[in-house]
Amino acid sequence: KRLLNTTVITAHSHLDTTSYTMTLKKASLNGPNRARVKQVGGGGSSENGDNSLSVTLRVRALESHQSLLQQSQLQQHTNLQQDLGDACLMSSKGAASQALLKMHAEAESSSSIANVSGDKQKNCCPLLIHFHDVPVFLLRVMCSADLHLPEAADDEEEEDVIYLNKVQRFNHKVCEDTLMKVTYCSNKSYEELSFVGIEVRGKWDGSTTSACSSKSAYDDDSISEPVMQCIDSADIARNLHNHTFNSVLTVNEMVVISVSSTTCTLTLVCRVSGVILDHAAAAERVQQPETSASNAAMEDPFRGRVGINTQFCVSVSDGANSVICIENGRCLPEGKLPDDVIHVTTSDMEWFPVRRPLLAPCINLTRYVQHGRGKYKNEPCPVLTDEERSPDAPTDDGCPHCKLPIDCCIFDRVLIFLISVMYPHERDTFQPYPDEINCLAEAAEFLGLQALSDLCSSKVSSFDTRVRKDRYIRFSEIEKRNNEQNELLIILDGMVLDITRWLEQHPGGPSIIPTQALNIECSVFFEMYHVSRQSFLYLKSFYIGELDPDDVKTLKSSGEGVSASPAFLKSLRSFTEWRVKVNNSAAMEVHKSF
């Protein structure tokens, strides 16, 4: 569901026995919570692209592998985690592992990286994988052969093994000793990060001498209070840079490092709170808004590669101030909006900065889109009063302001529609939800957005021309249209609904309605599957008329003869007061000459 307000989610994990609070911002076109289709990377092209390969590997705990190496008296690898940094370890002798390595070698040989040659090129193209179908986080992989490690004894039978530490298993939501599908993803599209925001808190390890815990981590009153530890942000940033160099970091990803303070060694849990891409590349994107959907939409970057010039901005996480003090800490620098922005304030006083090319199809906004050009060249910049303008909108950048009688949710959907139309190769075709078609049609009429008006009209015709008002609909006609004409008409409390064109978009799938609700009174199923009354709001979009009263009396409600509850029917009828009243005399079939 769309998050209309800031939502605070508290998560408990084995990384820290205290609560870790994460704030999710309101979903919008510019936010990291927007579901991305066809493009899930931070660069501008598909993450998997054409170099996609999925294999199955068994997940093992890195800690157990390290203990086996220590038992083998391989003293040079007693600190395996330090050698790996934030990378995971993969066995290099299995068939699946060899397939990944071959794919990576081919990708490296075909890629060209400017000003990089020799051994450095290998370091600039790490092997990256992701778990699950959606790459929430990316994982850098190192092979046992790269570290000159022998294969452990537990790999003799299970060759395709990947070793993850606790933090990696937590980030990627995988369990030890399970078979998981991993997908190779090239990092050619990941731009270098200029700044990475880091929120730091201490990790409670259960010892009575640890200074890294917060007060809420103590269950025993006999344990003494921890001593405040002061750490220089430069030490944390240096450690993070060494730990994550050449990896791809994503917002909300966790990294655990160890840093020495004046009295002890601290284990810190670091969360990536935000990223800023390379300034030079960002400036180039601002000058070329038409190059990609991400640039036109000003989507916030959420992922990038840690390079030589990447800087870490370290601050203390909320709730950890009583334990850790960060000296010389700093926050991410604020970004700057492009010069071609229109500040839109919606009817509910939400602020949307939108680039002019995106609103060009809205002919009723031509005054704002063409401000400073042609006939509008000498006109003053459109502004709003303090009462009309959103309190979040800036007033000192010289960009035009516009007030729309459209709420933020509908305008958000309008922008997504515009992106899908202007960049069809990057985004999927826009499909309006049934309960928003009427609102979208009204918004399209106000904006002068003909393409959206046509789309809404194609999804549902006007009520007056669609609904049969002069006579009832007989059940025999419904059966014929369902069984012979490849249509799908359902009966709900005497209403006849035509859902033929919408069936593929049904949230419950396209098969459940034809299987359970065809040619019967389906109110009981509607009550069973639709707990929320939100579904009542789009019934008018499908309504085509009323079932004949004689058929209503004989129509069965379900295979078992179960009917909907009176309370449900009462609620349904309160939402459907727009139902037509058929005149019995007008419903008589007569000769046309009458």
Tab-separated table of N, CA and C in Angstrom, residues 166-260:
chain	number	residue	atom	x	y	z
A	166	LYS	N	27.347	-13.653	9.145
A	166	LYS	CA	26.050	-13.344	9.746
A	166	LYS	C	25.411	-12.110	9.120
A	167	VAL	N	26.228	-11.090	8.889
A	167	VAL	CA	25.693	-9.841	8.349
A	167	VAL	C	25.140	-10.067	6.948
A	168	GLN	N	25.858	-10.814	6.131
A	168	GLN	CA	25.398	-11.086	4.764
A	168	GLN	C	24.126	-11.919	4.758
A	169	ARG	N	24.047	-12.890	5.652
A	169	ARG	CA	22.831	-13.702	5.711
A	169	ARG	C	21.644	-12.860	6.170
A	170	PHE	N	21.901	-11.890	7.037
A	170	PHE	CA	20.835	-10.993	7.484
A	170	PHE	C	20.401	-10.055	6.359
A	171	ASN	N	21.359	-9.428	5.678
A	171	ASN	CA	21.025	-8.483	4.602
A	171	ASN	C	20.237	-9.145	3.488
A	172	HIS	N	20.658	-10.337	3.094
A	172	HIS	CA	20.081	-10.989	1.924
A	172	HIS	C	18.958	-11.965	2.276
A	173	LYS	N	18.622	-12.057	3.568
A	173	LYS	CA	17.488	-12.877	4.018
A	173	LYS	C	17.621	-14.325	3.548
A	174	VAL	N	18.758	-14.922	3.838
A	174	VAL	CA	18.977	-16.326	3.512
A	174	VAL	C	19.407	-17.059	4.772
A	175	CYS	N	19.170	-18.353	4.823
A	175	CYS	CA	19.493	-19.173	5.983
A	175	CYS	C	20.650	-20.110	5.651
A	176	GLU	N	21.318	-20.519	6.702
A	176	GLU	CA	22.445	-21.434	6.535
A	176	GLU	C	21.958	-22.812	6.080
A	177	ASP	N	22.781	-23.456	5.259
A	177	ASP	CA	22.550	-24.818	4.784
A	177	ASP	C	21.254	-24.914	3.963
A	178	THR	N	21.032	-23.943	3.082
A	178	THR	CA	19.884	-23.985	2.180
A	178	THR	C	20.368	-23.781	0.746
A	179	LEU	N	19.645	-24.367	-0.180
A	179	LEU	CA	19.942	-24.173	-1.595
A	179	LEU	C	19.248	-22.899	-2.063
A	180	MET	N	20.027	-21.978	-2.647
A	180	MET	CA	19.483	-20.697	-3.071
A	180	MET	C	19.886	-20.407	-4.510
A	181	LYS	N	18.959	-19.809	-5.241
A	181	LYS	CA	19.278	-19.356	-6.596
A	181	LYS	C	19.976	-18.009	-6.517
A	182	VAL	N	21.133	-17.898	-7.153
A	182	VAL	CA	21.861	-16.639	-7.216
A	182	VAL	C	21.954	-16.223	-8.677
A	183	THR	N	21.917	-14.928	-8.895
A	183	THR	CA	21.940	-14.371	-10.247
A	183	THR	C	23.151	-13.482	-10.408
A	184	TYR	N	23.889	-13.712	-11.485
A	184	TYR	CA	25.046	-12.875	-11.795
A	184	TYR	C	24.560	-11.531	-12.338
A	185	CYS	N	25.152	-10.455	-11.880
A	185	CYS	CA	24.775	-9.128	-12.380
A	185	CYS	C	26.029	-8.297	-12.586
A	186	SER	N	26.204	-7.807	-13.768
A	186	SER	CA	27.369	-6.990	-14.096
A	186	SER	C	27.258	-5.644	-13.411
A	187	ASN	N	28.399	-5.073	-13.060
A	187	ASN	CA	28.390	-3.771	-12.390
A	187	ASN	C	28.767	-2.645	-13.337
A	188	LYS	N	28.640	-2.869	-14.642
A	188	LYS	CA	29.046	-1.835	-15.593
A	188	LYS	C	28.173	-0.587	-15.483
A	189	SER	N	26.926	-0.730	-15.040
A	189	SER	CA	26.026	0.415	-14.988
A	189	SER	C	26.041	1.129	-13.645
A	190	TYR	N	26.832	0.668	-12.702
A	190	TYR	CA	26.842	1.273	-11.371
A	190	TYR	C	27.870	2.386	-11.327
A	191	GLU	N	27.378	3.612	-11.147
A	191	GLU	CA	28.281	4.756	-11.092
A	191	GLU	C	28.988	4.800	-9.744
A	192	GLU	N	30.127	5.436	-9.759
A	192	GLU	CA	30.898	5.554	-8.518
A	192	GLU	C	30.196	6.514	-7.574
A	193	LEU	N	30.212	6.166	-6.294
A	193	LEU	CA	29.582	6.994	-5.279
A	193	LEU	C	30.501	8.136	-4.895
A	194	SER	N	29.905	9.305	-4.750
A	194	SER	CA	30.660	10.455	-4.272
A	194	SER	C	30.597	10.538	-2.742
A	195	PHE	N	29.387	10.327	-2.186
A	195	PHE	CA	29.204	10.344	-0.738
A	195	PHE	C	28.303	9.187	-0.326
A	196	VAL	N	28.573	8.631	0.848
A	196	VAL	CA	27.747	7.587	1.443
A	196	VAL	C	27.408	8.019	2.865
A	197	GLY	N	26.116	8.110	3.166
A	197	GLY	CA	25.694	8.419	4.521
A	197	GLY	C	25.660	7.161	5.382
A	198	ILE	N	26.239	7.228	6.567
A	198	ILE	CA	26.337	6.070	7.460
A	198	ILE	C	25.802	6.437	8.836
A	199	GLU	N	24.866	5.621	9.343
A	199	GLU	CA	24.393	5.740	10.723
A	199	GLU	C	24.990	4.606	11.528
A	200	VAL	N	25.593	4.945	12.658
A	200	VAL	CA	26.380	3.991	13.446
A	200	VAL	C	25.737	3.758	14.798
A	201	ARG	N	25.756	2.505	15.229
A	201	ARG	CA	25.381	2.159	16.592
A	201	ARG	C	26.247	0.985	17.032
A	202	GLY	N	26.351	0.787	18.351
A	202	GLY	CA	27.173	-0.298	18.864
A	202	GLY	C	26.467	-1.630	18.783
A	203	LYS	N	27.248	-2.697	18.670
A	203	LYS	CA	26.702	-4.048	18.647
A	203	LYS	C	26.934	-4.696	20.000
A	204	TRP	N	25.858	-5.211	20.588
A	204	TRP	CA	25.937	-5.874	21.895
A	204	TRP	C	26.360	-7.312	21.696
A	205	ASP	N	27.507	-7.684	22.271
A	205	ASP	CA	28.025	-9.043	22.085
A	205	ASP	C	27.789	-9.943	23.279
A	206	GLY	N	27.098	-9.436	24.319
A	206	GLY	CA	26.761	-10.276	25.457
A	206	GLY	C	27.775	-10.279	26.579
A	207	SER	N	28.918	-9.665	26.406
A	207	SER	CA	29.941	-9.657	27.455
A	207	SER	C	29.675	-8.525	28.433
A	208	THR	N	30.091	-8.712	29.670
A	208	THR	CA	29.851	-7.706	30.700
A	208	THR	C	30.802	-6.535	30.573
A	209	THR	N	31.878	-6.677	29.795
A	209	THR	CA	32.851	-5.598	29.655
A	209	THR	C	32.672	-4.823	28.374
A	210	SER	N	31.695	-5.243	27.585
A	210	SER	CA	31.511	-4.563	26.301
A	210	SER	C	31.018	-3.152	26.525
A	211	ALA	N	31.596	-2.248	25.773
A	211	ALA	CA	31.166	-0.853	25.833
A	211	ALA	C	30.324	-0.487	24.628
A	212	CYS	N	29.897	-1.479	23.880
A	212	CYS	CA	29.201	-1.215	22.617
A	212	CYS	C	27.711	-1.416	22.722
A	213	SER	N	27.208	-1.643	23.897
A	213	SER	CA	25.784	-1.925	24.032
A	213	SER	C	25.054	-0.686	24.506
A	214	SER	N	23.769	-0.671	24.267
A	214	SER	CA	22.923	0.397	24.778
A	214	SER	C	22.228	-0.086	26.047
A	215	LYS	N	21.626	0.828	26.770
A	215	LYS	CA	21.017	0.455	28.040
A	215	LYS	C	19.880	-0.537	27.867
A	216	SER	N	19.172	-0.427	26.760
A	216	SER	CA	18.048	-1.338	26.563
A	216	SER	C	18.474	-2.756	26.279
A	217	ALA	N	19.792	-2.975	26.084
A	217	ALA	CA	20.265	-4.327	25.803
A	217	ALA	C	20.440	-5.140	27.072
A	218	TYR	N	20.382	-4.502	28.228
A	218	TYR	CA	20.655	-5.204	29.475
A	218	TYR	C	19.384	-5.779	30.061
A	219	ASP	N	19.421	-7.041	30.336
A	219	ASP	CA	18.308	-7.695	31.033
A	219	ASP	C	18.641	-7.929	32.507
A	220	ASP	N	19.915	-7.809	32.857
A	220	ASP	CA	20.369	-8.072	34.214
A	220	ASP	C	20.775	-6.742	34.844
A	221	ASP	N	20.097	-6.362	35.926
A	221	ASP	CA	20.397	-5.088	36.574
A	221	ASP	C	21.786	-5.066	37.195
A	222	SER	N	22.407	-6.239	37.404
A	222	SER	CA	23.725	-6.285	38.028
A	222	SER	C	24.835	-5.869	37.078
A	223	ILE	N	24.553	-5.844	35.766
A	223	ILE	CA	25.575	-5.464	34.800
A	223	ILE	C	25.776	-3.952	34.870
A	224	SER	N	27.015	-3.533	34.941
A	224	SER	CA	27.316	-2.120	35.082
A	224	SER	C	27.011	-1.376	33.789
A	225	GLU	N	26.793	-0.070	33.928
A	225	GLU	CA	26.496	0.746	32.765
A	225	GLU	C	27.736	0.858	31.882
A	226	PRO	N	27.576	0.882	30.549
A	226	PRO	CA	28.713	1.013	29.658
A	226	PRO	C	29.333	2.402	29.736
A	227	VAL	N	30.579	2.482	29.392
A	227	VAL	CA	31.304	3.737	29.407
A	227	VAL	C	31.199	4.374	28.029
A	228	MET	N	30.977	5.683	28.020
A	228	MET	CA	30.896	6.398	26.765
A	228	MET	C	32.199	6.253	25.991
A	229	GLN	N	32.068	5.862	24.702
A	229	GLN	CA	33.233	5.689	23.842
A	229	GLN	C	33.202	6.740	22.745
A	230	CYS	N	34.302	7.462	22.593
A	230	CYS	CA	34.417	8.485	21.565
A	230	CYS	C	35.289	7.968	20.426
A	231	ILE	N	34.770	8.082	19.226
A	231	ILE	CA	35.487	7.596	18.052
A	231	ILE	C	35.507	8.707	17.014
A	232	ASP	N	36.635	8.883	16.381
A	232	ASP	CA	36.747	9.874	15.322
A	232	ASP	C	36.075	9.329	14.065
A	233	SER	N	35.241	10.153	13.434
A	233	SER	CA	34.541	9.711	12.228
A	233	SER	C	35.513	9.330	11.118
A	234	ALA	N	36.685	9.938	11.094
A	234	ALA	CA	37.676	9.611	10.063
A	234	ALA	C	38.142	8.164	10.193
A	235	ASP	N	38.270	7.661	11.446
A	235	ASP	CA	38.678	6.264	11.639
A	235	ASP	C	37.597	5.312	11.124
A	236	ILE	N	36.328	5.632	11.395
A	236	ILE	CA	35.238	4.788	10.904
A	236	ILE	C	35.176	4.835	9.381
A	237	ALA	N	35.316	6.038	8.816
A	237	ALA	CA	35.255	6.177	7.358
A	237	ALA	C	36.394	5.418	6.687
A	238	ARG	N	37.581	5.495	7.263
A	238	ARG	CA	38.732	4.786	6.690
A	238	ARG	C	38.515	3.277	6.738
A	239	ASN	N	37.983	2.798	7.860
A	239	ASN	CA	37.718	1.364	7.993
A	239	ASN	C	36.637	0.911	7.014
A	240	LEU	N	35.583	1.715	6.872
A	240	LEU	CA	34.508	1.374	5.943
A	240	LEU	C	35.000	1.370	4.502
A	241	HIS	N	35.855	2.311	4.158
A	241	HIS	CA	36.366	2.377	2.790
A	241	HIS	C	37.192	1.140	2.465
A	242	ASN	N	38.052	0.728	3.400
A	242	ASN	CA	38.848	-0.482	3.179
A	242	ASN	C	37.969	-1.726	3.135
A	243	HIS	N	36.909	-1.716	3.929
A	243	HIS	CA	36.047	-2.894	4.047
A	243	HIS	C	35.144	-3.075	2.833
A	244	THR	N	34.713	-1.963	2.234
A	244	THR	CA	33.712	-2.029	1.165
A	244	THR	C	34.246	-1.596	-0.186
A	245	PHE	N	35.544	-1.338	-0.311
A	245	PHE	CA	36.069	-0.817	-1.579
A	245	PHE	C	35.718	-1.744	-2.742
A	246	ASN	N	35.229	-1.145	-3.810
A	246	ASN	CA	34.868	-1.839	-5.036
A	246	ASN	C	33.563	-2.631	-4.927
A	247	SER	N	32.891	-2.526	-3.796
A	247	SER	CA	31.589	-3.169	-3.646
A	247	SER	C	30.489	-2.189	-4.049
A	248	VAL	N	29.297	-2.716	-4.242
A	248	VAL	CA	28.126	-1.896	-4.553
A	248	VAL	C	27.271	-1.811	-3.300
A	249	LEU	N	27.119	-0.606	-2.767
A	249	LEU	CA	26.338	-0.391	-1.552
A	249	LEU	C	24.946	0.114	-1.917
A	250	THR	N	23.964	-0.310	-1.115
A	250	THR	CA	22.564	0.054	-1.334
A	250	THR	C	22.013	0.652	-0.054
A	251	VAL	N	21.104	1.607	-0.199
A	251	VAL	CA	20.477	2.238	0.959
A	251	VAL	C	19.802	1.179	1.826
A	252	ASN	N	19.988	1.295	3.145
A	252	ASN	CA	19.477	0.392	4.183
A	252	ASN	C	20.298	-0.882	4.321
A	253	GLU	N	21.387	-1.006	3.602
A	253	GLU	CA	22.257	-2.169	3.769
A	253	GLU	C	23.068	-2.032	5.055
A	254	MET	N	23.311	-3.165	5.728
A	254	MET	CA	24.063	-3.190	6.981
A	254	MET	C	25.508	-3.630	6.730
A	255	VAL	N	26.426	-2.974	7.436
A	255	VAL	CA	27.836	-3.345	7.402
A	255	VAL	C	28.335	-3.348	8.836
A	256	VAL	N	29.048	-4.392	9.237
A	256	VAL	CA	29.600	-4.492	10.592
A	256	VAL	C	31.118	-4.407	10.512
A	257	ILE	N	31.700	-3.498	11.273
A	257	ILE	CA	33.154	-3.309	11.288
A	257	ILE	C	33.637	-3.248	12.727
A	258	SER	N	34.941	-3.362	12.909
A	258	SER	CA	35.573	-3.225	14.219
A	258	SER	C	36.512	-2.024	14.180
A	259	VAL	N	36.376	-1.161	15.192
A	259	VAL	CA	37.175	0.053	15.270
A	259	VAL	C	37.754	0.156	16.666
A	260	SER	N	39.003	0.562	16.764
A	260	SER	CA	39.671	0.702	18.062
A	260	SER	C	39.437	2.099	18.614
